[in-house]
Tab-separated table of C-alpha atoms and ligand atoms in Angstrom:
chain	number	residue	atom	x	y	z
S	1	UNK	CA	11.546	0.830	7.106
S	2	UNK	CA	11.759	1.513	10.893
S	3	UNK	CA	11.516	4.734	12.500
S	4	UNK	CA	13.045	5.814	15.244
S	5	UNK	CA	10.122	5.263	17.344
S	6	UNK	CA	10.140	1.651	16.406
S	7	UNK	CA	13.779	1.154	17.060
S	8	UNK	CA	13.137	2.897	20.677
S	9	UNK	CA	9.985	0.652	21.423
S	10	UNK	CA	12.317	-2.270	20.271
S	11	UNK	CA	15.189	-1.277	22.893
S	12	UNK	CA	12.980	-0.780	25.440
S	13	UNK	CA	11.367	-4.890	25.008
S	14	UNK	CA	14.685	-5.777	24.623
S	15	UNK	CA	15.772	-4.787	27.766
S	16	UNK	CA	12.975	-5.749	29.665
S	17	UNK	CA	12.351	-9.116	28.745
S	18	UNK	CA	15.564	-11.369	27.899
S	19	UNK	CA	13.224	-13.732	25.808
S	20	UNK	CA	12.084	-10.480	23.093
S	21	UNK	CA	16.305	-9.470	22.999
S	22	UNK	CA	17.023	-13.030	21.879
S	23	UNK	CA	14.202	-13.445	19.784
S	24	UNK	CA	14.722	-9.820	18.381
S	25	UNK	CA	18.535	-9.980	18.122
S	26	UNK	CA	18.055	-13.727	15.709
S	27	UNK	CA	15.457	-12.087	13.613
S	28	UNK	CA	17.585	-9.141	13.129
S	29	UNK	CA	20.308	-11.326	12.191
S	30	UNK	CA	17.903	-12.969	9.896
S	31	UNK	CA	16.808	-9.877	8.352
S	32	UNK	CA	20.728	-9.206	7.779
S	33	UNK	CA	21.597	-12.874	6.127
S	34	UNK	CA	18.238	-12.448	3.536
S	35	UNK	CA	19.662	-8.990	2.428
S	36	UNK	CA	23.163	-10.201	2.370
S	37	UNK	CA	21.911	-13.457	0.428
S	38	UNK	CA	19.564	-11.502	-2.008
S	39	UNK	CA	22.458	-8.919	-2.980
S	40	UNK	CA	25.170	-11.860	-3.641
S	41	UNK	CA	22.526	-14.096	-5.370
S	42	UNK	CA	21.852	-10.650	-7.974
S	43	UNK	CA	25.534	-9.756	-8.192
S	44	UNK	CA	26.786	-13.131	-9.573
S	45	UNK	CA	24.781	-13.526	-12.523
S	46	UNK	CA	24.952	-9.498	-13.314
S	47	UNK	CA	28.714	-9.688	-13.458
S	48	UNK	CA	27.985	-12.695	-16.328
S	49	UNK	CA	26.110	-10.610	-18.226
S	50	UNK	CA	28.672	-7.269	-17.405
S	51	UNK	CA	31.192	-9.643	-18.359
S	52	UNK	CA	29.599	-11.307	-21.351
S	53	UNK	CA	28.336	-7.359	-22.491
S	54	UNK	CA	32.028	-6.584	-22.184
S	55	UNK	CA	33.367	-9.597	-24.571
S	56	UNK	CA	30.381	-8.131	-27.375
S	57	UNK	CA	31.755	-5.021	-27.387
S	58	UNK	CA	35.419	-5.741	-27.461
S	59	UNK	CA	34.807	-8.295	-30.230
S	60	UNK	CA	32.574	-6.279	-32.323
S	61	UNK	CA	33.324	-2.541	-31.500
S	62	UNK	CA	31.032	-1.412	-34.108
S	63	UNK	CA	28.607	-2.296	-31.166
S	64	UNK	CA	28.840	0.902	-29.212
S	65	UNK	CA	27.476	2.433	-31.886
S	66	UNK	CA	24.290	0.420	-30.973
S	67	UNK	CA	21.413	3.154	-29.677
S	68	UNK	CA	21.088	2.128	-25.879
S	69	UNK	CA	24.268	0.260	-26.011
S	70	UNK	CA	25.926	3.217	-24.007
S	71	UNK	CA	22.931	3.482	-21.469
S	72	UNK	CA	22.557	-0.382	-20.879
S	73	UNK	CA	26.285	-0.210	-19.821
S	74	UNK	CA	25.689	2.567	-17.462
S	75	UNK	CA	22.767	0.715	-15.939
S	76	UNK	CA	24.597	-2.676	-15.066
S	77	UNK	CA	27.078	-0.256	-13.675
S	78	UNK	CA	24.229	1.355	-11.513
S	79	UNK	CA	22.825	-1.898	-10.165
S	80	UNK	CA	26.523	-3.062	-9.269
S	81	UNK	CA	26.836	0.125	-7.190
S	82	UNK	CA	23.712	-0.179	-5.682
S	83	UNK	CA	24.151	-3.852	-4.836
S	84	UNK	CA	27.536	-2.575	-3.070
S	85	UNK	CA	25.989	0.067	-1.303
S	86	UNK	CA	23.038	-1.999	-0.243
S	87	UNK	CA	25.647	-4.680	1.377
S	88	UNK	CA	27.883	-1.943	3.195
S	89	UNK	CA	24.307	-0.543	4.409
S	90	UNK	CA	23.289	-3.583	5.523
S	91	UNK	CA	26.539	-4.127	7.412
S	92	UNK	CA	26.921	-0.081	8.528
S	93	UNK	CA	26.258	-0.927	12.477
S	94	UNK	CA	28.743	-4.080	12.258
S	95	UNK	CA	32.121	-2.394	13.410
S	96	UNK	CA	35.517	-3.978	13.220
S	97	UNK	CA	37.465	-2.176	15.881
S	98	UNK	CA	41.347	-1.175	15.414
S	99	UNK	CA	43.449	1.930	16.511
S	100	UNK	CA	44.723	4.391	13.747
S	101	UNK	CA	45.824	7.700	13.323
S	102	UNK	CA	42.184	10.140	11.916
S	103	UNK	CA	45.282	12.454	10.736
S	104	UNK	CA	46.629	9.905	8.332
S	105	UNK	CA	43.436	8.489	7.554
S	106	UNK	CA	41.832	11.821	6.590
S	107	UNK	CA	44.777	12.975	4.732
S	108	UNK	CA	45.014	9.554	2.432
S	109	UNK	CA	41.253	10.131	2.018
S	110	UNK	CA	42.036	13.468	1.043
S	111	UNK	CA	45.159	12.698	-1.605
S	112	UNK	CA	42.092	9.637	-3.416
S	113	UNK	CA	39.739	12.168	-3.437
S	114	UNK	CA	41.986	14.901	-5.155
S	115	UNK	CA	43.419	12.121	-7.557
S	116	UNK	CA	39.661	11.010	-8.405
S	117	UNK	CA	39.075	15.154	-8.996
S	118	UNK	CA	42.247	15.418	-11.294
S	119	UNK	CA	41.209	12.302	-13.167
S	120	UNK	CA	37.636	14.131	-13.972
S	121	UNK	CA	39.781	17.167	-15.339
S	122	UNK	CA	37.364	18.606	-12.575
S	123	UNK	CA	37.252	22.532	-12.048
S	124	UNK	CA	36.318	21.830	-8.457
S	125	UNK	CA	39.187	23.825	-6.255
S	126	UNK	CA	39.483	20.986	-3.146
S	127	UNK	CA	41.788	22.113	-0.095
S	128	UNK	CA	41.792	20.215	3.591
S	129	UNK	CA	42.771	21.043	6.549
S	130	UNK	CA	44.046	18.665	8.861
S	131	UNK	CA	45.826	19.294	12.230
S	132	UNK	CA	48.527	17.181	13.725
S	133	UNK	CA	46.885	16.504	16.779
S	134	UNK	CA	44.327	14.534	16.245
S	135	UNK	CA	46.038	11.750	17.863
S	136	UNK	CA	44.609	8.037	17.700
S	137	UNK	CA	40.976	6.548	18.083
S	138	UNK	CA	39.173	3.561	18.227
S	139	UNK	CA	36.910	2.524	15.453
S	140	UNK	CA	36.536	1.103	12.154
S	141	UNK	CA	38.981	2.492	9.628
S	142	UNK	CA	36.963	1.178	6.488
S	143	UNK	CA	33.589	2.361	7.459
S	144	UNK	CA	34.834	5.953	8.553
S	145	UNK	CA	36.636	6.098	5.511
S	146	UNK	CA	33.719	5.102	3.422
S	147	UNK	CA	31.659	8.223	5.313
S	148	UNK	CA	33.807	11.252	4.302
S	149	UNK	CA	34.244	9.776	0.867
S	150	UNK	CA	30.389	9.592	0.741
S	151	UNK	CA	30.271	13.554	1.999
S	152	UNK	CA	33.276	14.465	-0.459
S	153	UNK	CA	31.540	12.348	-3.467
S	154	UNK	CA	28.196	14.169	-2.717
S	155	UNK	CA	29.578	17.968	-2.528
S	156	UNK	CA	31.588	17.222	-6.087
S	157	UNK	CA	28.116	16.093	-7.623
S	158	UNK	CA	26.337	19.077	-5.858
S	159	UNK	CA	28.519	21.204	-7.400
S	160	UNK	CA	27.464	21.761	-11.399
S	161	UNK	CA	30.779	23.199	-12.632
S	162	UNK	CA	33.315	25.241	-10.519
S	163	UNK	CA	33.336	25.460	-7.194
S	164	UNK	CA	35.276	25.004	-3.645
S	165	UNK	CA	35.526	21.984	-1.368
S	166	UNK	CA	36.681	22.113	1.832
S	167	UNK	CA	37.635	19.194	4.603
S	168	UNK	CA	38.376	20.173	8.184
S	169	UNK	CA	38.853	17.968	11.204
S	170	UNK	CA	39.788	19.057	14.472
S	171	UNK	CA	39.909	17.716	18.001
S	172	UNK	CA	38.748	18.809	21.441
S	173	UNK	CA	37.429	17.953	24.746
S	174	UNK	CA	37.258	13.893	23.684
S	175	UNK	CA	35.231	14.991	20.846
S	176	UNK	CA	36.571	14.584	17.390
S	177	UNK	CA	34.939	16.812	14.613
S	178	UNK	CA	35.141	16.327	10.589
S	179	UNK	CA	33.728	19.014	8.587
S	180	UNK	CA	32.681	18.804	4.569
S	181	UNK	CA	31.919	22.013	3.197
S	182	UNK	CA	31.219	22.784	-0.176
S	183	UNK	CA	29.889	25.995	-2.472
S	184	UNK	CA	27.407	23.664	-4.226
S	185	UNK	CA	23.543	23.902	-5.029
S	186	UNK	CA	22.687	23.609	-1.291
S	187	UNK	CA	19.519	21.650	0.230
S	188	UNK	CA	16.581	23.185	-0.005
S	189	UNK	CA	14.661	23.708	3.171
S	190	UNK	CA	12.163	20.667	2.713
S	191	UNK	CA	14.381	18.134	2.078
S	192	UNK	CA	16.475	18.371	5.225
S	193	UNK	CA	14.760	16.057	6.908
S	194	UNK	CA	14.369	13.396	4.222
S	195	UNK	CA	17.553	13.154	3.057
S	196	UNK	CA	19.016	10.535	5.614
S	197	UNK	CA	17.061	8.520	4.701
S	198	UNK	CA	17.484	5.259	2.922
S	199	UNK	CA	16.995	4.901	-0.941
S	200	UNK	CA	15.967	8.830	-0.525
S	201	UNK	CA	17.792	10.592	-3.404
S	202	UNK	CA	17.112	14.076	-5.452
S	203	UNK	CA	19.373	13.283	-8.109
S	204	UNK	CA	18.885	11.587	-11.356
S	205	UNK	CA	21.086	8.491	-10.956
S	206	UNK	CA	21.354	8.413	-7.047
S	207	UNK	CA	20.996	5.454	-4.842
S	208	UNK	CA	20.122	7.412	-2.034
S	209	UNK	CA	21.984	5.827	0.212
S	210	UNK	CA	25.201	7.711	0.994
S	211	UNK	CA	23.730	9.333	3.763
S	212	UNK	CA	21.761	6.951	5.468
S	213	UNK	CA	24.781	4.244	5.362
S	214	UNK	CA	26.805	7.047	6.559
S	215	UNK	CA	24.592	8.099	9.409
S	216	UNK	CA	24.337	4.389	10.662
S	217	UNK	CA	28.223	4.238	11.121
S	218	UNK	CA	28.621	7.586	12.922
S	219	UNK	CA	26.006	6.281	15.467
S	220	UNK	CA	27.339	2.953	15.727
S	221	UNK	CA	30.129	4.838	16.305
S	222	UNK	CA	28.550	6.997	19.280
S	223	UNK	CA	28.778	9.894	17.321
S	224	UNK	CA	26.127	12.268	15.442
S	225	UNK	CA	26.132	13.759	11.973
S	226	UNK	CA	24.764	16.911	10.481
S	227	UNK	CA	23.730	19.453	7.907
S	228	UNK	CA	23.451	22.977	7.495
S	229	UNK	CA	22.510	24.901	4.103
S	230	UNK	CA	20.679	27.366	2.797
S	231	UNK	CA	19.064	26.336	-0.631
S	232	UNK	CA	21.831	27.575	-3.497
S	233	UNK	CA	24.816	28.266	-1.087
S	234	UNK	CA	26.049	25.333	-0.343
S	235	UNK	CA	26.112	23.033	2.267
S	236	UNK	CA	28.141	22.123	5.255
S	237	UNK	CA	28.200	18.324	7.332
S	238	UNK	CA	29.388	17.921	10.238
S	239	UNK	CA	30.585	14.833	11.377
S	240	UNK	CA	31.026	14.384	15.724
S	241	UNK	CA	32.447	11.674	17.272
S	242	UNK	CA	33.815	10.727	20.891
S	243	UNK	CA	37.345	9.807	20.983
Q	1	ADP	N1	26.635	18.335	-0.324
Q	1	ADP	C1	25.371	18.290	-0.732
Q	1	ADP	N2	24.787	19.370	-1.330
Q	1	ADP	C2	23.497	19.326	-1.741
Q	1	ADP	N3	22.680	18.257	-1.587
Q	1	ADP	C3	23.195	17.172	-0.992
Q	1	ADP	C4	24.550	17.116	-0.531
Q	1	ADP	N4	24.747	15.912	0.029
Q	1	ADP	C5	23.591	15.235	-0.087
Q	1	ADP	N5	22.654	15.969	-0.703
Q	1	ADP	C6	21.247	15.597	-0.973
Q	1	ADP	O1	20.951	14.446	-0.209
Q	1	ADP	C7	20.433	13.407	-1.046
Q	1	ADP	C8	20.821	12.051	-0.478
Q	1	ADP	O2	22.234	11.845	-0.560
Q	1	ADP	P1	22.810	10.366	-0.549
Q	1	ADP	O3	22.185	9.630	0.561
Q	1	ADP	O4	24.290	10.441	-0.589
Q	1	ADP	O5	22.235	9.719	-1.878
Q	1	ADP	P2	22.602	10.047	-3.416
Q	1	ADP	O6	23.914	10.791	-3.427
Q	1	ADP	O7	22.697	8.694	-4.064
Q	1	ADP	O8	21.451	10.853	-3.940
Q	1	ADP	C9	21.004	13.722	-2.423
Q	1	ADP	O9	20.188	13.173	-3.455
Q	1	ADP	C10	21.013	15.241	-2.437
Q	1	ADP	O10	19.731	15.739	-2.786
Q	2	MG	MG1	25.594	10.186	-2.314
């Protein structure tokens, strides 16, 4: 995986030489295509076998009784999500531009997310806060909308039982800022760093790629993203973007 470093060295050939940015912009298109390919080339015959898995078990229900019958579902399951994630990641710095209103965006994202909660018979208390005034931007609607699910999704799991969610947005000086706070198990100190990061994940059944996909937008974007928390008391993300 690239580091920063890399990805500055890169810039800098690129604009120096117009021979490296062509060369480097096909190969990165490459790269793109091969990921794109592999994902679509798992996904087809995985959703034969989800589908065919799906058929057993509704012909012969005596099936879920099976031991591991329960935990093979859950793993197709996993590699479907993963294979999604993995093709939004690999398309997180391709933008399709529109103009929308972040107020009605955030406050859709907001009614899903409180629906998903309800459907979970969660005891997670959610409230948001969301000003009038946000006015319009520029930017992909999807993709943004995709991030603060990703930061509402990850302070639900972070939070074991009950707890309090809270989404804020508000708008000044050209800068537009989303917030995603949550009373959850926090981040402990050493895995700040680590955890935008792709395929980086502390949890059980995590893809580990929330955050990284997440990051990529915002800065395809122009914006910045980040995290405060002190191990235990929850966590706070903070989400800045010029408007
Ligand atoms: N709100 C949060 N509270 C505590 N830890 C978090 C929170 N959000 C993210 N994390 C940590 O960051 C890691 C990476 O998150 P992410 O990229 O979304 O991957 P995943 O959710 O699949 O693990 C998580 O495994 C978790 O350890
Ligand atoms: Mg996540």
């Amino acid at each position: 995986m690239m580091q920063n470093i890399d990805i500055n060295k890169m810039n800098r050939l690129m604009e120096e030489n117009e021979d490296a940015r062509q060369i480097i912009n096909q190969l990165l298109e490459n790269h793109h295509t091969t990921i794109s390919t592999i994902a679509h080339e798992i996904r087809n015959p995985l959703t034969l076998v989800s589908s065919a898995l799906q058929m057993i078990q509704y012909q012969h229900p005596e099936t879920k009784d099976f031991s591991h019958w329960k935990q093979t579902m859950e793993d197709i399951t996993f590699i479907q999500q993963l294979l999604d994630e993995l093709s939004t990641f690999n398309n997180g710095n391709t933008l399709r531009y529109s103009v929308f209103s972040i107020e009605h965006l955030l406050k859709n994202i907001a009614i899903s997310f409180a629906i998903s909660l309800d459907e979970k018979e969660s005891d997670i208390e959610f409230t948001s806060s969301i000003p009038a005034n946000l006015g319009k931007f520029t930017g992909d609607k999807i993709k943004l909308e995709e991030v603060v699910l990703n930061l509402l999704r990850n302070a639900a799991e972070a939070i074991e039982q009950k707890g309090t969610i809270l989404l804020t947005a508000a708008h000044k000086k050209d800068i537009l800022t989303i917030q995603v706070k949550d009373s959850g198990c926090g981040i402990p100190e050493e895995h700040m760093e680590s955890i935008f990061e792709p395929f980086k994940t502390y949890k059980k059944e995590g893809t580990g790629l929330g955050l990284s996909l997440s990051k990529r937008i915002i800065e395809a974007h122009g914006g910045s993203i980040s995290v405060s928390s002190k191990n235990g008391q929850g966590a706070v993300f903070t989400i800045t973007l010029p408007q």
